[in-house]
CSV table of C-alpha atoms in Angstrom, one decimal:
chain,number,residue,atom,x,y,z
A,1,MET,CA,-136.5,81.4,90.2
A,2,THR,CA,-136.3,82.9,86.7
A,3,VAL,CA,-133.0,84.6,85.8
A,4,THR,CA,-133.2,87.7,83.7
A,5,THR,CA,-130.5,88.3,81.2
A,6,VAL,CA,-129.8,92.0,80.2
A,7,LEU,CA,-128.5,92.5,76.6
A,8,THR,CA,-127.8,95.8,74.7
A,9,ALA,CA,-127.8,96.3,71.1
A,10,ARG,CA,-128.2,98.9,68.2
A,11,ALA,CA,-130.7,96.9,66.3
A,12,LEU,CA,-132.8,93.8,66.3
A,13,LEU,CA,-133.3,91.5,63.5
A,14,LEU,CA,-136.4,89.2,63.7
A,15,ASP,CA,-137.3,85.9,62.1
A,16,MET,CA,-141.0,85.4,61.4
A,17,ASP,CA,-142.1,81.8,61.5
A,18,GLY,CA,-141.7,80.2,64.9
A,19,THR,CA,-140.5,83.7,66.3
A,20,LEU,CA,-143.4,86.1,65.7
A,21,VAL,CA,-145.9,83.8,64.1
A,22,ASN,CA,-146.8,80.1,64.8
A,23,SER,CA,-147.4,78.7,61.4
A,24,ASP,CA,-146.4,75.1,62.3
A,25,ALA,CA,-150.0,73.8,61.4
A,26,VAL,CA,-149.5,75.0,57.8
A,27,VAL,CA,-146.0,74.0,57.4
A,28,GLU,CA,-146.9,70.5,58.7
A,29,ARG,CA,-149.7,70.2,56.2
A,30,ILE,CA,-147.8,71.5,53.3
A,31,TRP,CA,-144.6,69.5,53.9
A,32,ARG,CA,-146.2,66.3,54.8
A,33,ARG,CA,-148.1,66.3,51.6
A,34,TRP,CA,-144.9,67.1,49.8
A,35,SER,CA,-143.0,64.2,51.5
A,36,GLU,CA,-145.7,61.8,50.6
A,37,ARG,CA,-145.6,62.8,46.9
A,38,HIS,CA,-141.8,62.1,47.0
A,39,GLY,CA,-141.8,58.9,49.1
A,40,LEU,CA,-140.0,60.4,51.9
A,41,ASP,CA,-140.3,60.0,55.7
A,42,ALA,CA,-142.3,63.1,56.8
A,43,ASP,CA,-140.9,63.1,60.3
A,44,GLU,CA,-137.4,63.3,58.9
A,45,VAL,CA,-138.4,66.0,56.5
A,46,MET,CA,-139.8,68.1,59.2
A,47,LYS,CA,-136.4,68.1,60.9
A,48,VAL,CA,-134.9,69.9,57.8
A,49,VAL,CA,-137.4,72.4,56.7
A,50,HIS,CA,-137.8,74.9,59.5
A,51,GLY,CA,-135.9,78.2,58.8
A,52,ARG,CA,-134.9,77.5,55.3
A,53,GLN,CA,-136.3,78.6,51.9
A,54,GLY,CA,-138.3,75.6,50.4
A,55,HIS,CA,-135.8,75.1,47.4
A,56,ALA,CA,-132.9,74.9,49.9
A,57,SER,CA,-134.8,72.2,52.0
A,58,MET,CA,-135.4,70.3,48.7
A,59,ALA,CA,-132.0,70.4,47.7
A,60,LEU,CA,-131.0,68.7,50.9
A,61,LEU,CA,-133.8,66.2,50.8
A,62,LEU,CA,-133.5,65.5,47.0
A,63,PRO,CA,-129.9,66.0,46.3
A,64,ASP,CA,-129.9,64.4,42.7
A,65,ARG,CA,-132.7,66.5,41.6
A,66,PRO,CA,-132.0,69.5,39.4
A,67,MET,CA,-132.3,73.0,41.1
A,68,GLU,CA,-134.6,74.1,38.2
A,69,GLN,CA,-137.2,71.6,39.5
A,70,ASN,CA,-136.8,72.4,43.3
A,71,LEU,CA,-137.3,76.2,42.2
A,72,ALA,CA,-140.4,75.3,40.4
A,73,ASP,CA,-141.7,73.2,43.1
A,74,ASN,CA,-140.8,75.9,45.5
A,75,ALA,CA,-142.9,78.5,43.7
A,76,ARG,CA,-146.0,76.1,43.7
A,77,MET,CA,-145.5,75.5,47.4
A,78,LEU,CA,-145.1,79.1,48.2
A,79,ALA,CA,-148.4,79.8,46.5
A,80,GLU,CA,-150.1,77.0,48.6
A,81,GLU,CA,-148.7,78.3,51.9
A,82,THR,CA,-149.8,81.8,51.1
A,83,ALA,CA,-153.4,80.7,50.5
A,84,ASP,CA,-153.5,78.6,53.6
A,85,VAL,CA,-153.5,80.6,56.8
A,86,ASP,CA,-155.7,78.3,58.8
A,87,GLY,CA,-154.1,77.9,62.3
A,88,VAL,CA,-151.8,80.8,61.9
A,89,VAL,CA,-151.4,82.8,65.2
A,90,ALA,CA,-149.2,85.2,66.8
A,91,ILE,CA,-146.5,83.9,69.2
A,92,PRO,CA,-147.5,84.9,72.8
A,93,GLY,CA,-146.3,88.4,73.4
A,94,ALA,CA,-145.6,89.2,69.8
A,95,PRO,CA,-148.0,92.0,69.4
A,96,GLU,CA,-146.7,93.8,72.5
A,97,PHE,CA,-143.2,93.0,71.4
A,98,LEU,CA,-143.5,94.6,68.1
A,99,ALA,CA,-145.3,97.6,69.6
A,100,SER,CA,-142.4,98.0,72.0
A,101,LEU,CA,-140.0,98.4,69.0
A,102,HIS,CA,-141.7,101.4,67.5
A,103,GLY,CA,-139.2,104.0,66.9
A,104,LEU,CA,-136.2,101.6,67.5
A,105,PRO,CA,-134.0,100.0,64.7
A,106,HIS,CA,-135.4,96.6,63.8
A,107,ALA,CA,-136.1,94.5,60.7
A,108,LEU,CA,-137.9,91.3,59.6
A,109,VAL,CA,-135.5,88.7,58.2
A,110,THR,CA,-137.5,85.8,56.9
A,111,SER,CA,-137.1,83.0,54.4
A,112,ALA,CA,-140.6,83.5,53.4
A,113,ASP,CA,-141.3,85.6,50.3
A,114,LEU,CA,-143.1,89.0,50.8
A,115,ALA,CA,-146.6,87.5,49.7
A,116,LEU,CA,-146.1,84.9,52.3
A,117,ALA,CA,-144.9,87.1,55.1
A,118,THR,CA,-147.7,89.5,54.4
A,119,ALA,CA,-150.3,86.7,54.6
A,120,ARG,CA,-148.9,85.1,57.7
A,121,MET,CA,-148.3,88.4,59.6
A,122,GLY,CA,-151.8,89.6,58.7
A,123,ALA,CA,-153.5,86.4,59.7
A,124,ALA,CA,-151.6,86.7,63.1
A,125,GLY,CA,-152.9,90.3,63.5
A,126,LEU,CA,-149.2,91.8,63.3
A,127,SER,CA,-147.8,94.6,61.4
A,128,LEU,CA,-144.9,94.1,58.9
A,129,PRO,CA,-141.9,96.0,60.0
A,130,GLU,CA,-141.0,98.8,57.7
A,131,VAL,CA,-137.6,97.2,56.9
A,132,ARG,CA,-137.8,93.6,55.8
A,133,VAL,CA,-135.5,91.2,54.2
A,134,THR,CA,-137.6,88.5,52.4
A,135,ALA,CA,-136.7,85.6,50.1
A,136,GLU,CA,-136.7,87.9,47.1
A,137,SER,CA,-133.9,90.1,48.8
A,138,VAL,CA,-131.2,87.4,49.0
A,139,GLY,CA,-129.4,85.0,46.9
A,140,ALA,CA,-128.8,82.4,49.6
A,141,SER,CA,-131.0,80.9,52.2
A,142,LYS,CA,-130.4,80.5,55.9
A,143,PRO,CA,-128.2,79.0,57.3
A,144,ASP,CA,-126.3,81.4,55.1
A,145,PRO,CA,-125.9,84.8,57.0
A,146,GLU,CA,-126.7,86.9,53.9
A,147,GLY,CA,-130.2,88.0,55.2
A,148,PHE,CA,-129.1,89.1,58.6
A,149,LEU,CA,-126.0,90.9,57.2
A,150,LYS,CA,-128.3,92.6,54.7
A,151,GLY,CA,-130.8,93.5,57.4
A,152,ALA,CA,-128.0,95.1,59.4
A,153,ALA,CA,-126.7,97.0,56.4
A,154,GLU,CA,-130.2,98.3,55.6
A,155,LEU,CA,-130.4,99.7,59.1
A,156,GLY,CA,-126.9,101.1,59.0
A,157,VAL,CA,-125.8,99.0,62.1
A,158,ASP,CA,-122.5,96.9,62.6
A,159,PRO,CA,-123.5,93.2,62.6
A,160,ALA,CA,-121.8,92.9,66.1
A,161,ASP,CA,-124.3,95.5,67.4
A,162,CYS,CA,-127.3,93.4,66.3
A,163,ILE,CA,-129.3,90.8,68.2
A,164,VAL,CA,-131.1,88.2,66.2
A,165,PHE,CA,-134.4,86.5,67.4
A,166,GLU,CA,-134.8,83.0,66.0
A,167,ASP,CA,-136.3,79.5,66.6
A,168,SER,CA,-134.7,77.2,64.0
A,169,ALA,CA,-131.3,75.5,63.7
A,170,ALA,CA,-130.8,77.2,60.4
A,171,GLY,CA,-131.8,80.6,61.6
A,172,ILE,CA,-129.6,80.4,64.7
A,173,GLN,CA,-126.6,79.2,62.8
A,174,ALA,CA,-127.2,82.2,60.2
A,175,GLY,CA,-127.3,84.7,63.0
A,176,ARG,CA,-124.0,83.4,64.6
A,177,SER,CA,-122.3,83.1,61.2
A,178,ALA,CA,-123.2,86.9,60.7
A,179,GLY,CA,-121.3,87.5,64.0
A,180,MET,CA,-124.6,88.4,66.0
A,181,ARG,CA,-125.9,87.3,69.3
A,182,VAL,CA,-129.0,85.1,69.2
A,183,VAL,CA,-132.1,85.0,71.3
A,184,GLY,CA,-133.8,81.8,70.8
A,185,VAL,CA,-137.5,81.7,71.0
A,186,GLY,CA,-139.4,78.6,71.9
A,187,ALA,CA,-138.7,74.9,72.7
A,188,ARG,CA,-137.2,74.3,69.2
A,189,ALA,CA,-134.6,76.9,69.7
A,190,ASP,CA,-133.5,75.5,73.0
A,191,LEU,CA,-132.1,72.5,71.1
A,192,TYR,CA,-129.6,74.6,69.1
A,193,GLU,CA,-127.8,76.4,72.0
A,194,PRO,CA,-128.6,80.3,71.3
A,195,ASP,CA,-127.0,82.8,73.6
A,196,VAL,CA,-130.2,82.9,75.6
A,197,VAL,CA,-133.6,81.3,75.2
A,198,VAL,CA,-137.1,82.3,76.1
A,199,ARG,CA,-140.4,80.4,76.1
A,200,ASP,CA,-142.1,83.1,74.1
A,201,LEU,CA,-142.1,86.8,73.7
A,202,THR,CA,-143.8,87.5,76.9
A,203,ARG,CA,-140.5,87.0,78.5
A,204,VAL,CA,-138.8,89.8,76.5
A,205,ARG,CA,-138.9,93.6,77.6
A,206,VAL,CA,-137.5,96.2,75.4
A,207,GLU,CA,-136.5,99.9,76.2
A,208,GLY,CA,-134.7,102.4,74.2
A,209,VAL,CA,-131.6,104.1,75.9
A,210,ALA,CA,-129.7,107.2,75.3
A,211,GLY,CA,-127.6,107.5,72.2
A,212,GLY,CA,-130.0,105.3,70.0
A,213,GLY,CA,-129.3,101.9,71.8
A,214,ILE,CA,-131.7,99.2,72.8
A,215,ARG,CA,-131.8,97.4,76.2
A,216,LEU,CA,-133.3,94.0,76.3
A,217,TYR,CA,-134.5,92.2,79.5
A,218,VAL,CA,-134.8,88.5,78.6
A,219,GLY,CA,-135.9,85.7,80.8
């Protein structure tokens, strides 16, 4: 029997890749090619890259390489990813979930830059939230909590009153470090012990409550 968890919040902060959009096919293509160029084990690389900005992943994978090279490499890869949307689709339930948030405080908080976020959300048939925190907006990548804290600040909501939707280890850690509760989306999230996990967004129902709050039925 499925158990439903009821959560209340004043704002929701939403990751994109793996949470609203399934972009795994592109991520695999791009990063496996990068791994081959640098003589790295692609399977091990894939364990690192989800949720982080590209240059932050490179810094972990090539610790002796100057950051300037990582940033230049990251810019090239972002351009590749933005141009390649083959196989990018919405996570089941994402269109309905986003529609249910109309008029409720929420923001996109993604490690993608705005061009990539626009391309992937568009390819998946999803509209970008009005409030978004992208790679250009922050100085530190997830798992640093900066992005989620900035999202809360832009919405004018205390971090403790926010709920994060995430799929990756880096993202879940960032949400926790920001003092927020985390709903994990998908099998990957289940490995990192979020507060509650759902198979996909068909398992989430949202309603507004008096006084500007949000009630979530998860499970």
